[in-house]
Coordinates of C-alpha atoms in Angstrom, one line a residue:
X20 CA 73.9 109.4 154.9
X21 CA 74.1 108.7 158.5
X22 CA 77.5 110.5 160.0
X23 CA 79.1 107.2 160.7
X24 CA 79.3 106.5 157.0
X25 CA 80.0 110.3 156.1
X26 CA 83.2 109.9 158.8
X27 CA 84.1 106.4 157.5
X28 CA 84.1 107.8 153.5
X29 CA 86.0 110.6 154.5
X30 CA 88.6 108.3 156.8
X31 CA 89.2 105.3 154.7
X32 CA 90.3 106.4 151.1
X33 CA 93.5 107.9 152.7
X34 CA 93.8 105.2 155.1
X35 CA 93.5 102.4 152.4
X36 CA 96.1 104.7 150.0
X37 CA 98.5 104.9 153.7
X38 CA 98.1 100.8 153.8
X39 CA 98.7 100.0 150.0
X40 CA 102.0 102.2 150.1
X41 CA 103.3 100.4 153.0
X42 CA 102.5 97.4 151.8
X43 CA 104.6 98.0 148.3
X44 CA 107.4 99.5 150.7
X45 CA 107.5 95.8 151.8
X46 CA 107.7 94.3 149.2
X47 CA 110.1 97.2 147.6
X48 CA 112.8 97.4 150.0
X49 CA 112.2 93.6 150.9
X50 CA 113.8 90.7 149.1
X51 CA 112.1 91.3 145.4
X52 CA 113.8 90.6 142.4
X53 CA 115.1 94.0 141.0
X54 CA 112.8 93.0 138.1
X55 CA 109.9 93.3 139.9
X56 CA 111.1 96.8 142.0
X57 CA 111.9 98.3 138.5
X58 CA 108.2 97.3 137.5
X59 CA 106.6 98.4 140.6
X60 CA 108.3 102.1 140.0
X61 CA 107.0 101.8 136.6
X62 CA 103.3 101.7 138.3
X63 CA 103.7 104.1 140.8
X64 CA 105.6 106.5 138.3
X65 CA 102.1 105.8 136.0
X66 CA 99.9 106.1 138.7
X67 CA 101.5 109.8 140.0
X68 CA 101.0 110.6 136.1
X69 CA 97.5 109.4 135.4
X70 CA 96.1 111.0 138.7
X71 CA 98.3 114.5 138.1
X72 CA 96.6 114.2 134.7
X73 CA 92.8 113.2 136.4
X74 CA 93.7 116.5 139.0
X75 CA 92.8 118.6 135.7
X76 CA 90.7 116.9 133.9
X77 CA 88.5 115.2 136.3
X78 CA 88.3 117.4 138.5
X79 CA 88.6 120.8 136.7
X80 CA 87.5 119.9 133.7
X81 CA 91.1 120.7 132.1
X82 CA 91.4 118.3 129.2
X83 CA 95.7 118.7 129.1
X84 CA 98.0 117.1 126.3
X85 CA 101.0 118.2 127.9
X86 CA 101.8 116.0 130.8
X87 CA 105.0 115.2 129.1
X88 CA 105.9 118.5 129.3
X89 CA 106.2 118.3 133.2
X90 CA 107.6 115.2 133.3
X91 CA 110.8 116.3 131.6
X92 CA 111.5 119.5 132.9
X93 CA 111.3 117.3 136.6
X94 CA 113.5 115.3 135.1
X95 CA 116.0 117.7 133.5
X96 CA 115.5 119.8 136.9
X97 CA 117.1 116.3 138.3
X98 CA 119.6 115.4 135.9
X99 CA 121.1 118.7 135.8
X100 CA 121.3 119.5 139.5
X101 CA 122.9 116.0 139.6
X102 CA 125.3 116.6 136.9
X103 CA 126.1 119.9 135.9
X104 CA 126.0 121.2 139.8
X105 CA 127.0 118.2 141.7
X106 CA 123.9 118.1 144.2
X107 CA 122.8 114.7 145.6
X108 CA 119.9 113.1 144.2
X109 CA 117.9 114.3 147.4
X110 CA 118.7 117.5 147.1
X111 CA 117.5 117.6 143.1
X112 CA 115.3 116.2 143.8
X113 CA 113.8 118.5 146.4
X114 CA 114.6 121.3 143.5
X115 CA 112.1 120.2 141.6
X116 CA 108.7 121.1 144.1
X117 CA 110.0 125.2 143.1
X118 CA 111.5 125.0 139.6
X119 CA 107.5 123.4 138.8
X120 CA 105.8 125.6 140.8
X121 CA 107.6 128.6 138.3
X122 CA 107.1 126.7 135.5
X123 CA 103.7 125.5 136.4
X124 CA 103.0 129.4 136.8
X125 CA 104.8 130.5 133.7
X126 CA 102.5 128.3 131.8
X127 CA 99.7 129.1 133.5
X128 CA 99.6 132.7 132.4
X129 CA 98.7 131.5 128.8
X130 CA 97.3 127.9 129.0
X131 CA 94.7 129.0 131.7
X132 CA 93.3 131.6 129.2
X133 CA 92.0 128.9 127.4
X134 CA 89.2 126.5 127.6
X135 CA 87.7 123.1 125.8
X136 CA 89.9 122.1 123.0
X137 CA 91.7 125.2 122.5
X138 CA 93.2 124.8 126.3
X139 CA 94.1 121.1 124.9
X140 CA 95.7 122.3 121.8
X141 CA 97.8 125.3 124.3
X142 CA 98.8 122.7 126.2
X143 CA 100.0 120.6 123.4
X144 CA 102.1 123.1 122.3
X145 CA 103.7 123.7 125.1
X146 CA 105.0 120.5 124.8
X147 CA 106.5 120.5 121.6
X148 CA 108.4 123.9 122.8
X149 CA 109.9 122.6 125.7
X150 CA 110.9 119.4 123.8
X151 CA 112.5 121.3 121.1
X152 CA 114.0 123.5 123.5
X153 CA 115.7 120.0 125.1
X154 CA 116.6 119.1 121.7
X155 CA 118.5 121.6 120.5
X156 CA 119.8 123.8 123.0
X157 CA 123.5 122.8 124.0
X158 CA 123.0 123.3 127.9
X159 CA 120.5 120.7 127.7
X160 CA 122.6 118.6 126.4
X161 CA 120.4 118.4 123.0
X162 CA 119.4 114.9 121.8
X163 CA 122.0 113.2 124.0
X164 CA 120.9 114.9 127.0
X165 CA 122.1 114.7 130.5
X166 CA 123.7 112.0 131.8
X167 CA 124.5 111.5 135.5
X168 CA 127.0 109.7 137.4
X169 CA 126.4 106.1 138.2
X170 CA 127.4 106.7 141.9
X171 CA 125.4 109.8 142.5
X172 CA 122.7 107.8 141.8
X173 CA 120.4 106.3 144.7
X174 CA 119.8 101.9 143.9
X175 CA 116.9 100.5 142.7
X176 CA 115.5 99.7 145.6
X177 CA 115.5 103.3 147.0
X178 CA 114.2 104.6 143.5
X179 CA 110.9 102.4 143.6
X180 CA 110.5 103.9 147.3
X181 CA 110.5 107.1 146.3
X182 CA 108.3 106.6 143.2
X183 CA 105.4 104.8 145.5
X184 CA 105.7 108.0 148.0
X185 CA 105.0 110.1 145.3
X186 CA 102.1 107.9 144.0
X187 CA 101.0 108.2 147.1
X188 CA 101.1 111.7 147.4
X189 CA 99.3 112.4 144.4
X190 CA 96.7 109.8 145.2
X191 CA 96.1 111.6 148.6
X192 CA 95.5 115.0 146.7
X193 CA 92.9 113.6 144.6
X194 CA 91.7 112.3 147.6
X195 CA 91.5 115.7 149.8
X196 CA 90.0 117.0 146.3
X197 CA 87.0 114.6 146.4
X198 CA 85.8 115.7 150.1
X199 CA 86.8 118.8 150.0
X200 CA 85.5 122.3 149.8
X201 CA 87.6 123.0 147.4
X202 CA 87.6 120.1 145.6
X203 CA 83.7 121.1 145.6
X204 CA 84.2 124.5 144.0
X205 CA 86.5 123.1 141.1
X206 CA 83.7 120.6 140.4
X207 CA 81.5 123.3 140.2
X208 CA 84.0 125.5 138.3
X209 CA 84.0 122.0 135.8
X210 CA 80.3 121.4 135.3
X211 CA 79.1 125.1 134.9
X212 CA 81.7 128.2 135.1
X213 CA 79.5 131.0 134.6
X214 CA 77.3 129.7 137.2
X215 CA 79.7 129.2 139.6
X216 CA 81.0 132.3 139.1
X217 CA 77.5 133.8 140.1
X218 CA 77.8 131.8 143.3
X219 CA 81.1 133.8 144.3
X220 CA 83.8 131.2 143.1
X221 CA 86.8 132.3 142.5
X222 CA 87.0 130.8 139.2
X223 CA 90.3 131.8 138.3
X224 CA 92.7 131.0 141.2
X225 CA 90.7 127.8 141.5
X226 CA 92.1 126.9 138.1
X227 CA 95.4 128.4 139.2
X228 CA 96.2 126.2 142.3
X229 CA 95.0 123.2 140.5
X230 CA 97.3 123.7 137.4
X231 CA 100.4 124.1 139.5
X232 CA 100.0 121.6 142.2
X233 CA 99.3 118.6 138.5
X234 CA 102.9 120.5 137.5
X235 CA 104.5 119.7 140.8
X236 CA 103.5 116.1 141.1
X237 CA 104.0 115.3 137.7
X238 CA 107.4 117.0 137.6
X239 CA 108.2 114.7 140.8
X240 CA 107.0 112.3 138.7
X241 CA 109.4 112.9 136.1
X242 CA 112.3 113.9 138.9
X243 CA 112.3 109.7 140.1
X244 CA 112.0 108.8 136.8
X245 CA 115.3 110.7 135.7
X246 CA 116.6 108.8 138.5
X247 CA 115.7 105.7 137.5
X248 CA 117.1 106.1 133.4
X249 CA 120.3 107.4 135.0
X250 CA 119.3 110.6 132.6
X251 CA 117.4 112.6 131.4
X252 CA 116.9 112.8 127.4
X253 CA 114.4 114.4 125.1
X254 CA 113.2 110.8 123.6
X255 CA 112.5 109.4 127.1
X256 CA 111.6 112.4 129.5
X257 CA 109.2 114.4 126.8
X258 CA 108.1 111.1 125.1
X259 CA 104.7 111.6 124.1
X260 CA 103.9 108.2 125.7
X261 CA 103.8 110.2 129.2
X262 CA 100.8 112.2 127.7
X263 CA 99.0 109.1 126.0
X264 CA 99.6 107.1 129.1
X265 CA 97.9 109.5 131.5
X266 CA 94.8 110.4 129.2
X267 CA 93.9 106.6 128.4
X268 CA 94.8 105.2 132.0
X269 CA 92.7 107.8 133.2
X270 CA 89.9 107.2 131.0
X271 CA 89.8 103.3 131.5
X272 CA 89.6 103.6 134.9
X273 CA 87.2 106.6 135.3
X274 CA 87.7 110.1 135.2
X275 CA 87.1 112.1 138.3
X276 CA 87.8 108.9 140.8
X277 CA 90.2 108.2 143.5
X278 CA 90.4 104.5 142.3
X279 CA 89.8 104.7 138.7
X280 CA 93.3 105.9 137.4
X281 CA 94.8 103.1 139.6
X282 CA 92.6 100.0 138.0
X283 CA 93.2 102.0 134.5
X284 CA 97.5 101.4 135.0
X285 CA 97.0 98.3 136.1
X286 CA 94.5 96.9 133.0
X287 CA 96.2 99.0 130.5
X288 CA 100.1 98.7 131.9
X289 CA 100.3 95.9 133.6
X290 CA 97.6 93.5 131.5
X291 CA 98.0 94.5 128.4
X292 CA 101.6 96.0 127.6
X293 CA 103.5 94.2 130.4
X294 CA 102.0 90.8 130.2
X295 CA 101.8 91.7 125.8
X296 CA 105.4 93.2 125.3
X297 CA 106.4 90.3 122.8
X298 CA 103.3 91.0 121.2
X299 CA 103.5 95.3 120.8
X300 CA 101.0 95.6 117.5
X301 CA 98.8 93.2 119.2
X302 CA 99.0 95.1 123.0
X303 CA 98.2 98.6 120.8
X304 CA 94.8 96.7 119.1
X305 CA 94.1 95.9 122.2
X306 CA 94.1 98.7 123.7
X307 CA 92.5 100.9 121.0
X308 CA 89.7 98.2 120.8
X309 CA 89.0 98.3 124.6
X310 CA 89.0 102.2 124.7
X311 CA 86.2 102.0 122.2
X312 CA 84.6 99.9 123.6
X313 CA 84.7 102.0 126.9
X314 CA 83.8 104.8 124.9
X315 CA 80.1 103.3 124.2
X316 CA 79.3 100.8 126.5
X317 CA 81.0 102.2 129.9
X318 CA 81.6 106.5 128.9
X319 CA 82.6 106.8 132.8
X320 CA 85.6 104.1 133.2
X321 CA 85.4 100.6 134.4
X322 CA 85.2 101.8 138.3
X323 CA 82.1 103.1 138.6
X324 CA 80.0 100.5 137.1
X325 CA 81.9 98.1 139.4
X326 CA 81.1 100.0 141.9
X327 CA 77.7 100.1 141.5
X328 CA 77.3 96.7 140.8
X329 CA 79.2 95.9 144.2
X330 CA 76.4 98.6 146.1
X331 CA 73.6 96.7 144.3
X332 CA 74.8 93.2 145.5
X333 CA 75.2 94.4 149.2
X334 CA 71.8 96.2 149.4
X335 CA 70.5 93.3 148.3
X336 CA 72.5 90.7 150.3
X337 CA 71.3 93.2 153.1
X338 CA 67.7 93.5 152.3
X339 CA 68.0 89.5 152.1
X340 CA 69.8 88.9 155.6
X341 CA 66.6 91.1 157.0
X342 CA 63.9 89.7 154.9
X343 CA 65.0 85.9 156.8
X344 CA 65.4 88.0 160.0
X345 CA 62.1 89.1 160.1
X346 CA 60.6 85.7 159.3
X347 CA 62.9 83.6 161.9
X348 CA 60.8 86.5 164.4

């Protein structure tokens, strides 16, 4: 690689991720129809998830079913700092980069012990603990949950922003974890531990960092999206839909890829539950039919074929333009 193209890949994904933000910001705080802002929140809320989720998994090799689990206690971390202790929504919001970096820790200490499918399984448990904890503990508010005040709520409009800056956030992590050094020893850590271990990684606060900063940016996650429900409830903020979402978003678009989680939201979101929502058993056979189809044909995600096929059509267009060069001389 010539250092021209080694600056210009380390330069543009965050500078195409900078653009893309902005340009939704337009369109956000522009004149939309709140139908469309409430939509573009949902994709930047499912984007934030699917790349939290593709922090672990793609790049650590951390297969987690509890995603869900950090997207409500963000959002209960919200609601209740909203209702129960009168903060403004800025200021809850705020709360929630601490409160998940102890809960991110807490669950650390046992989930990281774990590996493969039993990590999985951990995780999944987690999950089901902290939604029953929601569910039946009073000072959660139990199945009702927590309601907040209309007025101490930020308007649409705001909401989407901040749901696109934390999509963006996350996005720029993965990012900084593709062309970094220490994005380099996690994918180490993630195809071989024992050898990278050997080659003086430190194996477990690699794992550690990675854990807690997925629990910060999904709880954020899970912080606007409290915002947006005007509450936070068991059935919405620990819906296992936030877990399912993530895994086959991810998946679709390609594991381990700054782009891939982004295409996946928008084919599986956008094309197939949005534009299919009439149609719900239809959209679900859909989906279950494309993700084994994925599964065979494409085992990476739709993004890196495509982008090999783009590679292949400009070497060629290249090796074309110089081919009719050299014959013109």
């Amino acid at each position: 690689m010539t250092p021209l193209y080694r600056r210009t890949r380390t330069i543009a994904p965050p500078v195409v991720v900078v653009v893309i933000a902005a340009v939704l910001m337009g369109v956000v705080l522009g004149g939309a129809k709140l139908s469309l802002v409430d939509t573009a929140a949902r994709i930047a809320l499912l984007i934030a998830v699917a790349h939290a989720w593709n922090l672990l998994a793609g790049f650590a090799g951390l297969i987690s079913l509890g995603t869900s689990a950090f997207v409500g206690a963000g959002a209960y971390t919200v609601a209740m700092a909203v209702a129960n202790l009168g903060w403004p929504w800025w200021a809850a919001l705020l709360l929630v980069v601490p409160a998940m970096l102890v809960v991110g820790y807490l669950l650390s200490i046992p989930l990281l012990r774990l590996r493969a499918d039993y990590f999985a399984i951990g995780s999944f448990a987690a999950l089901l603990a902290l939604h029953a904890i929601a569910s039946n503990l009073g000072v959660f508010g139990r199945s009702m949950g927590v309601p907040m005040p209309t007025a101490a709520l930020p308007d649409p409009r705001t909401t989407a922003a901040l749901a696109i800056a934390v999509a963006a956030v996350t996005v720029l992590a993965v990012v900084y974890l593709s062309v970094s050094r220490f994005g380099l020893r996690l994918q180490a850590i993630r195809d071989n531990e024992a050898a990278a271990k050997t080659l003086g990684v430190a194996v477990k606060s690699s794992y550690l960092i990675v854990f807690v900063l997925s629990s910060v940016l999904t709880g954020l996650a899970g912080g606007v999206l409290a915002l947006q429900d005007g509450s936070a409830t068991p059935a919405n903020s620990f819906a296992m839909s936030w877990t399912i979402g993530a895994l086959l978003m991810a998946t679709v678009g390609g594991v381990g890829t700054v782009t891939g989680p982004v295409m996946g939201v928008f084919v599986v979101y956008w094309l197939l539950q949005k534009q299919l929502e009439d149609f719900a058993a239809l959209s679900l056979i859909i989906q279950g039919a494309l993700l084994i189809v994925l599964v065979r044909a494409a085992p990476t995600g739709i993004w890196p074929p495509v982008k090999r096929l783009g590679k292949t059509i400009l070497l060629r267009t290249r090796d074309r333009r110089l081919a009719s060069a050299g014959k013109k001389a």
